[in-house]
């Protein structure tokens, strides 16, 4: 031993058990910060992957002429620029290959770098004006290969010939509308565009700016320099937001929310460590008094406490970081498991530098900050405290315990909690912060529910629909396809339009027929009435209308094919699945009726379906899909269209999975921390008072009474923590909710009863466990030894 | 040579009806190498006097000079450093650091002063205290008498001019008490250190040069048994 600070290491070696709880607290706080920042970072990466896949990784687009485009490309902040133009995006202008509407894009090869979703499966990007790349569907449906000539029928001319140089993967637009996609060089497109339209050539110049460039400023400068109107400038909002480069006012609110949450997490960490250190120092008053007696200056004691705290960090911070990183790995692994294929580029064992820096900083800085106050307290211990023999293991009481409201044991427990104002504030604060964090992060879940509609269980992956929604698809085809490899479910619906008197007006109705499975799905949206009656064909379900409701049990007289048929309304549906193909969601006055297949047949005399939906296995082979398609075409003839929703479904799934994993992950972590923090705080408080408990046992207090005392103490912390947590957390919840949800979707804020119930339940469980441990310790306590040890 | 001089020291605890005058205009001085004993009833103000003389506590009025330095004229930091260099404390309940062994406990005040312990001095102290073969023992492995000897060694290691002992034999049996008294006498005679000791045991005052009695906060000198 060469220095007085060497005592720290010697002491730490001998008192591992006593400092374990403080070290655990540091681990928990660092873990909290690492996980939350790590998960946020990973979620940003996941969202970025999603955003780049769906929208591309360009930053801004400028609709300008060639000369301006070239000038923009020369600007120093521009990393990459590429032209893009499109015709027949709406797939109804008459550009066709083999009779199928084709979206024709002209672009520079560089643009492919900005749209990674455009995957070249074979061949290369066209180089000549008469070369083209086509999507996979052209290959599979028309049997064309790289090197073949393809003929594009155009609205004005008869046709144009292109040589196929490559095949790309299908994209959402073409898959959903069963259309083809054609990529030409910018020059090839120019020739086509000028030949076919009178409109001036309109190209978008997509730009990727250099790293660390202030993108909003660059866009502003470009717009000013070239006098661009706002409609000439596009921004890749999602990507820019994820790069913290968006100037959008809503996104600024988003950043504000993120900043508030980050600060809350940091403060929660500080509270946890401060509370535990304060308690650790408080129980060693006598030791610090003795140090002062022996001649240690206040500065030396502060240095001692801080050095000791940093010593705890040496193991606790890496442990917290490691636990945090492993948890983030688990979340990423889960994400990849839930949505294979979509997040493959996200590393399972990725390390978020941001989270490591935040965790380490919060760990070290918090420990130093948190150690500051207890260190001053320790330094402030009068040397007299040690020599006078008044220094107990706990702080001297400043006022007597009130025993009017509670029995003496509970009253003492409450007094233990509230006796030291500072300790009470810190412990209550750390409990309150669990609630505040939970309520604050709860708003992010509300945001998720509004922002991302999860894929509904009934969503089809692939569907066929008859032209004009005529019921020409044979019903037995659904049963046949159900047996097809790779098909999970196949189900169809009939469509019919009828009129009836409603509210004294002749109103147009669309009747949909549901099978048993579709009725089950519709059950979620049943507002009134009986689903079983509709399923058995006893009546129809009516969609909810803003204008007013038809009472359940009333009759509707439908005019079907010139014949009047009376049907009963057996229920009202708030949300009607499978309303696509109807005008119900376009604000038209058309009313939806749902009935069983038998009643539909009875009413309309139609036996077929207008729409045939399929849900498919994720791993279904493309050839199987083509076979299904052929089977349907063979059964129904030519008047059938297809829509492939697999890509867009996967995108929706990916977005909702990644947000769910991370947001619910945050909530679980916060709840878990609240849980351990309560247990740890109570365990610390009890171990600090063991000698006092020993004395109380010696003078006749029963174990049961001691346990009641601990329950009293724990409840005092928890009730006040819950009250403060709600007082501060609810307004924060409201502010964040209004910034994230109300400002965008108009939904009014409500008291988050569920979040409160969950966190209170978690705290309740923690209370039981927090008391159980010390109760066992007290039962096993040897009174004589406990008093003897401390004296 | 005068080592300690106390002038009109007064100290009051509490307020109003609960006010207690622990010291009332106490004055005395001690020469280098003198051994003083303070006796008095419980609550008479003995410990308050010792704490004020040692600079652990502040008096309401009066002055304490150690050598020519006024203890209460110093700032907190300065007083602490002065105290650790010039005053040694011995307590009734030893107050050893449980995780440090005998030798480490003894040299601890030197380490606080950022000084390197002289090995010969440490050996000498251990020898005088009869703890050479126990130097690596922890306090928990020692008897009460041995622990008090360690505390004395700790008080003497910095060669303080003044050693203050608050009932150093209060927790010891008669044989260990004798040993402790011998060591304190040795400090006074052999090392010419001034010792002021509080005791309840009148028999122990026989070794003292001067005996003070504190009664209700006032000090009077009873003379010296040994003298």
mmCIF file with all atom_site columns, C-alpha atoms in Angstrom, chain A residues 226-374:
data_model
loop_
_atom_site.group_PDB
_atom_site.id
_atom_site.type_symbol
_atom_site.label_atom_id
_atom_site.label_alt_id
_atom_site.label_comp_id
_atom_site.label_asym_id
_atom_site.label_entity_id
_atom_site.label_seq_id
_atom_site.pdbx_PDB_ins_code
_atom_site.Cartn_x
_atom_site.Cartn_y
_atom_site.Cartn_z
_atom_site.occupancy
_atom_site.B_iso_or_equiv
_atom_site.pdbx_formal_charge
_atom_site.auth_seq_id
_atom_site.auth_comp_id
_atom_site.auth_asym_id
_atom_site.auth_atom_id
_atom_site.pdbx_PDB_model_num
ATOM 1   C CA . UNK A 1 226 ? -32.140 28.245  -60.765 1.00 0.00 ? 226 UNK A CA 1
ATOM 2   C CA . UNK A 1 227 ? -35.423 29.860  -59.688 1.00 0.00 ? 227 UNK A CA 1
ATOM 3   C CA . UNK A 1 228 ? -37.150 26.524  -59.149 1.00 0.00 ? 228 UNK A CA 1
ATOM 4   C CA . UNK A 1 229 ? -40.781 26.459  -58.078 1.00 0.00 ? 229 UNK A CA 1
ATOM 5   C CA . UNK A 1 230 ? -41.623 24.189  -55.123 1.00 0.00 ? 230 UNK A CA 1
ATOM 6   C CA . UNK A 1 231 ? -43.360 21.697  -57.413 1.00 0.00 ? 231 UNK A CA 1
ATOM 7   C CA . UNK A 1 232 ? -40.098 21.258  -59.330 1.00 0.00 ? 232 UNK A CA 1
ATOM 8   C CA . UNK A 1 233 ? -38.294 20.021  -56.241 1.00 0.00 ? 233 UNK A CA 1
ATOM 9   C CA . UNK A 1 234 ? -38.832 16.613  -54.671 1.00 0.00 ? 234 UNK A CA 1
ATOM 10  C CA . UNK A 1 235 ? -37.323 15.306  -51.498 1.00 0.00 ? 235 UNK A CA 1
ATOM 11  C CA . UNK A 1 236 ? -36.940 11.717  -50.362 1.00 0.00 ? 236 UNK A CA 1
ATOM 12  C CA . UNK A 1 237 ? -38.656 12.526  -47.062 1.00 0.00 ? 237 UNK A CA 1
ATOM 13  C CA . UNK A 1 238 ? -38.202 9.186   -45.329 1.00 0.00 ? 238 UNK A CA 1
ATOM 14  C CA . UNK A 1 239 ? -34.515 8.840   -46.147 1.00 0.00 ? 239 UNK A CA 1
ATOM 15  C CA . UNK A 1 240 ? -33.799 12.458  -45.251 1.00 0.00 ? 240 UNK A CA 1
ATOM 16  C CA . UNK A 1 241 ? -35.627 12.043  -41.967 1.00 0.00 ? 241 UNK A CA 1
ATOM 17  C CA . UNK A 1 242 ? -33.546 9.009   -41.113 1.00 0.00 ? 242 UNK A CA 1
ATOM 18  C CA . UNK A 1 243 ? -30.430 10.997  -41.958 1.00 0.00 ? 243 UNK A CA 1
ATOM 19  C CA . UNK A 1 244 ? -31.620 13.808  -39.626 1.00 0.00 ? 244 UNK A CA 1
ATOM 20  C CA . UNK A 1 245 ? -31.604 16.029  -42.713 1.00 0.00 ? 245 UNK A CA 1
ATOM 21  C CA . UNK A 1 246 ? -35.280 16.726  -43.057 1.00 0.00 ? 246 UNK A CA 1
ATOM 22  C CA . UNK A 1 247 ? -36.683 20.211  -42.733 1.00 0.00 ? 247 UNK A CA 1
ATOM 23  C CA . UNK A 1 248 ? -40.261 18.996  -42.630 1.00 0.00 ? 248 UNK A CA 1
ATOM 24  C CA . UNK A 1 249 ? -42.129 20.542  -39.685 1.00 0.00 ? 249 UNK A CA 1
ATOM 25  C CA . UNK A 1 250 ? -43.772 17.264  -38.724 1.00 0.00 ? 250 UNK A CA 1
ATOM 26  C CA . UNK A 1 251 ? -40.426 15.528  -38.794 1.00 0.00 ? 251 UNK A CA 1
ATOM 27  C CA . UNK A 1 252 ? -38.971 18.285  -36.647 1.00 0.00 ? 252 UNK A CA 1
ATOM 28  C CA . UNK A 1 253 ? -41.596 17.319  -34.102 1.00 0.00 ? 253 UNK A CA 1
ATOM 29  C CA . UNK A 1 254 ? -40.411 13.775  -34.515 1.00 0.00 ? 254 UNK A CA 1
ATOM 30  C CA . UNK A 1 255 ? -36.854 14.797  -33.722 1.00 0.00 ? 255 UNK A CA 1
ATOM 31  C CA . UNK A 1 256 ? -38.135 16.750  -30.738 1.00 0.00 ? 256 UNK A CA 1
ATOM 32  C CA . UNK A 1 257 ? -39.868 13.635  -29.445 1.00 0.00 ? 257 UNK A CA 1
ATOM 33  C CA . UNK A 1 258 ? -36.710 11.581  -29.998 1.00 0.00 ? 258 UNK A CA 1
ATOM 34  C CA . UNK A 1 259 ? -34.661 14.184  -28.129 1.00 0.00 ? 259 UNK A CA 1
ATOM 35  C CA . UNK A 1 260 ? -37.130 14.233  -25.225 1.00 0.00 ? 260 UNK A CA 1
ATOM 36  C CA . UNK A 1 261 ? -37.017 10.447  -25.018 1.00 0.00 ? 261 UNK A CA 1
ATOM 37  C CA . UNK A 1 262 ? -33.203 10.408  -25.155 1.00 0.00 ? 262 UNK A CA 1
ATOM 38  C CA . UNK A 1 263 ? -33.009 12.971  -22.344 1.00 0.00 ? 263 UNK A CA 1
ATOM 39  C CA . UNK A 1 264 ? -35.542 11.017  -20.306 1.00 0.00 ? 264 UNK A CA 1
ATOM 40  C CA . UNK A 1 265 ? -33.515 7.843   -20.707 1.00 0.00 ? 265 UNK A CA 1
ATOM 41  C CA . UNK A 1 266 ? -30.341 9.650   -19.670 1.00 0.00 ? 266 UNK A CA 1
ATOM 42  C CA . UNK A 1 267 ? -32.043 11.212  -16.644 1.00 0.00 ? 267 UNK A CA 1
ATOM 43  C CA . UNK A 1 268 ? -33.503 7.844   -15.663 1.00 0.00 ? 268 UNK A CA 1
ATOM 44  C CA . UNK A 1 269 ? -29.984 6.400   -15.739 1.00 0.00 ? 269 UNK A CA 1
ATOM 45  C CA . UNK A 1 270 ? -28.678 9.283   -13.616 1.00 0.00 ? 270 UNK A CA 1
ATOM 46  C CA . UNK A 1 271 ? -31.455 8.829   -11.067 1.00 0.00 ? 271 UNK A CA 1
ATOM 47  C CA . UNK A 1 272 ? -30.849 5.110   -10.766 1.00 0.00 ? 272 UNK A CA 1
ATOM 48  C CA . UNK A 1 273 ? -27.130 5.467   -10.177 1.00 0.00 ? 273 UNK A CA 1
ATOM 49  C CA . UNK A 1 274 ? -27.485 8.505   -7.922  1.00 0.00 ? 274 UNK A CA 1
ATOM 50  C CA . UNK A 1 275 ? -30.057 6.791   -5.711  1.00 0.00 ? 275 UNK A CA 1
ATOM 51  C CA . UNK A 1 276 ? -27.925 3.726   -5.294  1.00 0.00 ? 276 UNK A CA 1
ATOM 52  C CA . UNK A 1 277 ? -24.709 5.664   -4.636  1.00 0.00 ? 277 UNK A CA 1
ATOM 53  C CA . UNK A 1 278 ? -26.410 7.942   -2.192  1.00 0.00 ? 278 UNK A CA 1
ATOM 54  C CA . UNK A 1 279 ? -27.610 4.961   -0.253  1.00 0.00 ? 279 UNK A CA 1
ATOM 55  C CA . UNK A 1 280 ? -24.165 3.344   -0.409  1.00 0.00 ? 280 UNK A CA 1
ATOM 56  C CA . UNK A 1 281 ? -22.473 6.454   0.963   1.00 0.00 ? 281 UNK A CA 1
ATOM 57  C CA . UNK A 1 282 ? -25.126 7.020   3.612   1.00 0.00 ? 282 UNK A CA 1
ATOM 58  C CA . UNK A 1 283 ? -24.422 3.673   5.192   1.00 0.00 ? 283 UNK A CA 1
ATOM 59  C CA . UNK A 1 284 ? -20.705 4.432   5.478   1.00 0.00 ? 284 UNK A CA 1
ATOM 60  C CA . UNK A 1 285 ? -20.994 7.727   7.318   1.00 0.00 ? 285 UNK A CA 1
ATOM 61  C CA . UNK A 1 286 ? -18.954 6.396   10.184  1.00 0.00 ? 286 UNK A CA 1
ATOM 62  C CA . UNK A 1 287 ? -16.159 5.273   7.894   1.00 0.00 ? 287 UNK A CA 1
ATOM 63  C CA . UNK A 1 288 ? -15.887 8.674   6.236   1.00 0.00 ? 288 UNK A CA 1
ATOM 64  C CA . UNK A 1 289 ? -16.042 10.362  9.642   1.00 0.00 ? 289 UNK A CA 1
ATOM 65  C CA . UNK A 1 290 ? -13.112 8.212   10.710  1.00 0.00 ? 290 UNK A CA 1
ATOM 66  C CA . UNK A 1 291 ? -11.200 9.131   7.573   1.00 0.00 ? 291 UNK A CA 1
ATOM 67  C CA . UNK A 1 292 ? -11.770 12.756  8.451   1.00 0.00 ? 292 UNK A CA 1
ATOM 68  C CA . UNK A 1 293 ? -10.643 12.082  12.033  1.00 0.00 ? 293 UNK A CA 1
ATOM 69  C CA . UNK A 1 294 ? -7.431  10.573  10.777  1.00 0.00 ? 294 UNK A CA 1
ATOM 70  C CA . UNK A 1 295 ? -6.771  13.739  8.846   1.00 0.00 ? 295 UNK A CA 1
ATOM 71  C CA . UNK A 1 296 ? -8.284  13.211  5.416   1.00 0.00 ? 296 UNK A CA 1
ATOM 72  C CA . UNK A 1 297 ? -9.320  16.531  3.913   1.00 0.00 ? 297 UNK A CA 1
ATOM 73  C CA . UNK A 1 298 ? -12.729 17.016  2.333   1.00 0.00 ? 298 UNK A CA 1
ATOM 74  C CA . UNK A 1 299 ? -11.072 16.997  -1.063  1.00 0.00 ? 299 UNK A CA 1
ATOM 75  C CA . UNK A 1 300 ? -9.399  13.700  -0.287  1.00 0.00 ? 300 UNK A CA 1
ATOM 76  C CA . UNK A 1 301 ? -12.719 12.157  0.744   1.00 0.00 ? 301 UNK A CA 1
ATOM 77  C CA . UNK A 1 302 ? -14.389 13.434  -2.454  1.00 0.00 ? 302 UNK A CA 1
ATOM 78  C CA . UNK A 1 303 ? -11.504 12.016  -4.458  1.00 0.00 ? 303 UNK A CA 1
ATOM 79  C CA . UNK A 1 304 ? -11.831 8.739   -2.565  1.00 0.00 ? 304 UNK A CA 1
ATOM 80  C CA . UNK A 1 305 ? -15.566 8.443   -3.273  1.00 0.00 ? 305 UNK A CA 1
ATOM 81  C CA . UNK A 1 306 ? -15.207 9.392   -6.929  1.00 0.00 ? 306 UNK A CA 1
ATOM 82  C CA . UNK A 1 307 ? -12.288 7.054   -7.481  1.00 0.00 ? 307 UNK A CA 1
ATOM 83  C CA . UNK A 1 308 ? -14.203 4.291   -5.788  1.00 0.00 ? 308 UNK A CA 1
ATOM 84  C CA . UNK A 1 309 ? -17.206 4.954   -8.045  1.00 0.00 ? 309 UNK A CA 1
ATOM 85  C CA . UNK A 1 310 ? -15.013 4.902   -11.136 1.00 0.00 ? 310 UNK A CA 1
ATOM 86  C CA . UNK A 1 311 ? -13.585 1.624   -9.913  1.00 0.00 ? 311 UNK A CA 1
ATOM 87  C CA . UNK A 1 312 ? -17.090 0.172   -9.951  1.00 0.00 ? 312 UNK A CA 1
ATOM 88  C CA . UNK A 1 313 ? -17.474 1.424   -13.503 1.00 0.00 ? 313 UNK A CA 1
ATOM 89  C CA . UNK A 1 314 ? -14.477 -0.570  -14.616 1.00 0.00 ? 314 UNK A CA 1
ATOM 90  C CA . UNK A 1 315 ? -16.513 -3.750  -14.613 1.00 0.00 ? 315 UNK A CA 1
ATOM 91  C CA . UNK A 1 316 ? -20.057 -2.469  -14.448 1.00 0.00 ? 316 UNK A CA 1
ATOM 92  C CA . UNK A 1 317 ? -19.916 -0.286  -17.570 1.00 0.00 ? 317 UNK A CA 1
ATOM 93  C CA . UNK A 1 318 ? -18.528 -3.018  -19.846 1.00 0.00 ? 318 UNK A CA 1
ATOM 94  C CA . UNK A 1 319 ? -21.019 -5.470  -18.339 1.00 0.00 ? 319 UNK A CA 1
ATOM 95  C CA . UNK A 1 320 ? -23.899 -3.060  -19.040 1.00 0.00 ? 320 UNK A CA 1
ATOM 96  C CA . UNK A 1 321 ? -22.623 -2.426  -22.546 1.00 0.00 ? 321 UNK A CA 1
ATOM 97  C CA . UNK A 1 322 ? -22.246 -6.123  -23.232 1.00 0.00 ? 322 UNK A CA 1
ATOM 98  C CA . UNK A 1 323 ? -25.719 -6.939  -21.936 1.00 0.00 ? 323 UNK A CA 1
ATOM 99  C CA . UNK A 1 324 ? -27.129 -4.084  -23.994 1.00 0.00 ? 324 UNK A CA 1
ATOM 100 C CA . UNK A 1 325 ? -25.360 -5.151  -27.166 1.00 0.00 ? 325 UNK A CA 1
ATOM 101 C CA . UNK A 1 326 ? -26.476 -8.765  -26.732 1.00 0.00 ? 326 UNK A CA 1
ATOM 102 C CA . UNK A 1 327 ? -30.075 -7.621  -26.234 1.00 0.00 ? 327 UNK A CA 1
ATOM 103 C CA . UNK A 1 328 ? -29.884 -5.522  -29.390 1.00 0.00 ? 328 UNK A CA 1
ATOM 104 C CA . UNK A 1 329 ? -28.493 -8.556  -31.201 1.00 0.00 ? 329 UNK A CA 1
ATOM 105 C CA . UNK A 1 330 ? -31.438 -10.585 -29.957 1.00 0.00 ? 330 UNK A CA 1
ATOM 106 C CA . UNK A 1 331 ? -33.862 -7.930  -31.222 1.00 0.00 ? 331 UNK A CA 1
ATOM 107 C CA . UNK A 1 332 ? -32.159 -7.852  -34.630 1.00 0.00 ? 332 UNK A CA 1
ATOM 108 C CA . UNK A 1 333 ? -32.117 -11.639 -34.763 1.00 0.00 ? 333 UNK A CA 1
ATOM 109 C CA . UNK A 1 334 ? -35.805 -11.681 -33.951 1.00 0.00 ? 334 UNK A CA 1
ATOM 110 C CA . UNK A 1 335 ? -36.454 -9.165  -36.690 1.00 0.00 ? 335 UNK A CA 1
ATOM 111 C CA . UNK A 1 336 ? -34.649 -11.266 -39.252 1.00 0.00 ? 336 UNK A CA 1
ATOM 112 C CA . UNK A 1 337 ? -36.496 -14.321 -38.032 1.00 0.00 ? 337 UNK A CA 1
ATOM 113 C CA . UNK A 1 338 ? -39.881 -12.598 -38.295 1.00 0.00 ? 338 UNK A CA 1
ATOM 114 C CA . UNK A 1 339 ? -39.260 -11.109 -41.678 1.00 0.00 ? 339 UNK A CA 1
ATOM 115 C CA . UNK A 1 340 ? -36.732 -13.224 -43.555 1.00 0.00 ? 340 UNK A CA 1
ATOM 116 C CA . UNK A 1 341 ? -35.409 -11.710 -46.732 1.00 0.00 ? 341 UNK A CA 1
ATOM 117 C CA . UNK A 1 342 ? -36.376 -8.190  -45.831 1.00 0.00 ? 342 UNK A CA 1
ATOM 118 C CA . UNK A 1 343 ? -33.712 -7.404  -43.252 1.00 0.00 ? 343 UNK A CA 1
ATOM 119 C CA . UNK A 1 344 ? -30.971 -9.627  -44.581 1.00 0.00 ? 344 UNK A CA 1
ATOM 120 C CA . UNK A 1 345 ? -28.672 -6.660  -45.009 1.00 0.00 ? 345 UNK A CA 1
ATOM 121 C CA . UNK A 1 346 ? -29.036 -5.808  -41.337 1.00 0.00 ? 346 UNK A CA 1
ATOM 122 C CA . UNK A 1 347 ? -26.199 -7.367  -39.361 1.00 0.00 ? 347 UNK A CA 1
ATOM 123 C CA . UNK A 1 348 ? -27.352 -9.730  -36.612 1.00 0.00 ? 348 UNK A CA 1
ATOM 124 C CA . UNK A 1 349 ? -24.177 -9.063  -34.700 1.00 0.00 ? 349 UNK A CA 1
ATOM 125 C CA . UNK A 1 350 ? -24.064 -5.379  -35.562 1.00 0.00 ? 350 UNK A CA 1
ATOM 126 C CA . UNK A 1 351 ? -22.719 -3.026  -32.970 1.00 0.00 ? 351 UNK A CA 1
ATOM 127 C CA . UNK A 1 352 ? -24.169 0.408   -32.635 1.00 0.00 ? 352 UNK A CA 1
ATOM 128 C CA . UNK A 1 353 ? -21.319 2.795   -31.945 1.00 0.00 ? 353 UNK A CA 1
ATOM 129 C CA . UNK A 1 354 ? -23.860 5.403   -30.893 1.00 0.00 ? 354 UNK A CA 1
ATOM 130 C CA . UNK A 1 355 ? -25.216 3.128   -28.182 1.00 0.00 ? 355 UNK A CA 1
ATOM 131 C CA . UNK A 1 356 ? -21.745 2.209   -26.933 1.00 0.00 ? 356 UNK A CA 1
ATOM 132 C CA . UNK A 1 357 ? -20.724 5.845   -26.732 1.00 0.00 ? 357 UNK A CA 1
ATOM 133 C CA . UNK A 1 358 ? -24.012 6.811   -25.081 1.00 0.00 ? 358 UNK A CA 1
ATOM 134 C CA . UNK A 1 359 ? -23.827 3.894   -22.648 1.00 0.00 ? 359 UNK A CA 1
ATOM 135 C CA . UNK A 1 360 ? -20.219 4.578   -21.701 1.00 0.00 ? 360 UNK A CA 1
ATOM 136 C CA . UNK A 1 361 ? -20.741 8.313   -21.426 1.00 0.00 ? 361 UNK A CA 1
ATOM 137 C CA . UNK A 1 362 ? -23.900 7.998   -19.400 1.00 0.00 ? 362 UNK A CA 1
ATOM 138 C CA . UNK A 1 363 ? -22.248 5.339   -17.265 1.00 0.00 ? 363 UNK A CA 1
ATOM 139 C CA . UNK A 1 364 ? -19.078 7.297   -16.534 1.00 0.00 ? 364 UNK A CA 1
ATOM 140 C CA . UNK A 1 365 ? -20.494 10.808  -16.503 1.00 0.00 ? 365 UNK A CA 1
ATOM 141 C CA . UNK A 1 366 ? -23.483 9.761   -14.465 1.00 0.00 ? 366 UNK A CA 1
ATOM 142 C CA . UNK A 1 367 ? -21.339 7.910   -11.998 1.00 0.00 ? 367 UNK A CA 1
ATOM 143 C CA . UNK A 1 368 ? -19.076 10.931  -11.648 1.00 0.00 ? 368 UNK A CA 1
ATOM 144 C CA . UNK A 1 369 ? -22.016 13.318  -11.408 1.00 0.00 ? 369 UNK A CA 1
ATOM 145 C CA . UNK A 1 370 ? -23.920 10.980  -9.165  1.00 0.00 ? 370 UNK A CA 1
ATOM 146 C CA . UNK A 1 371 ? -20.832 10.426  -7.056  1.00 0.00 ? 371 UNK A CA 1
ATOM 147 C CA . UNK A 1 372 ? -20.364 14.179  -6.696  1.00 0.00 ? 372 UNK A CA 1
ATOM 148 C CA . UNK A 1 373 ? -23.273 14.719  -4.354  1.00 0.00 ? 373 UNK A CA 1
ATOM 149 C CA . UNK A 1 374 ? -22.647 11.691  -2.127  1.00 0.00 ? 374 UNK A CA 1
#
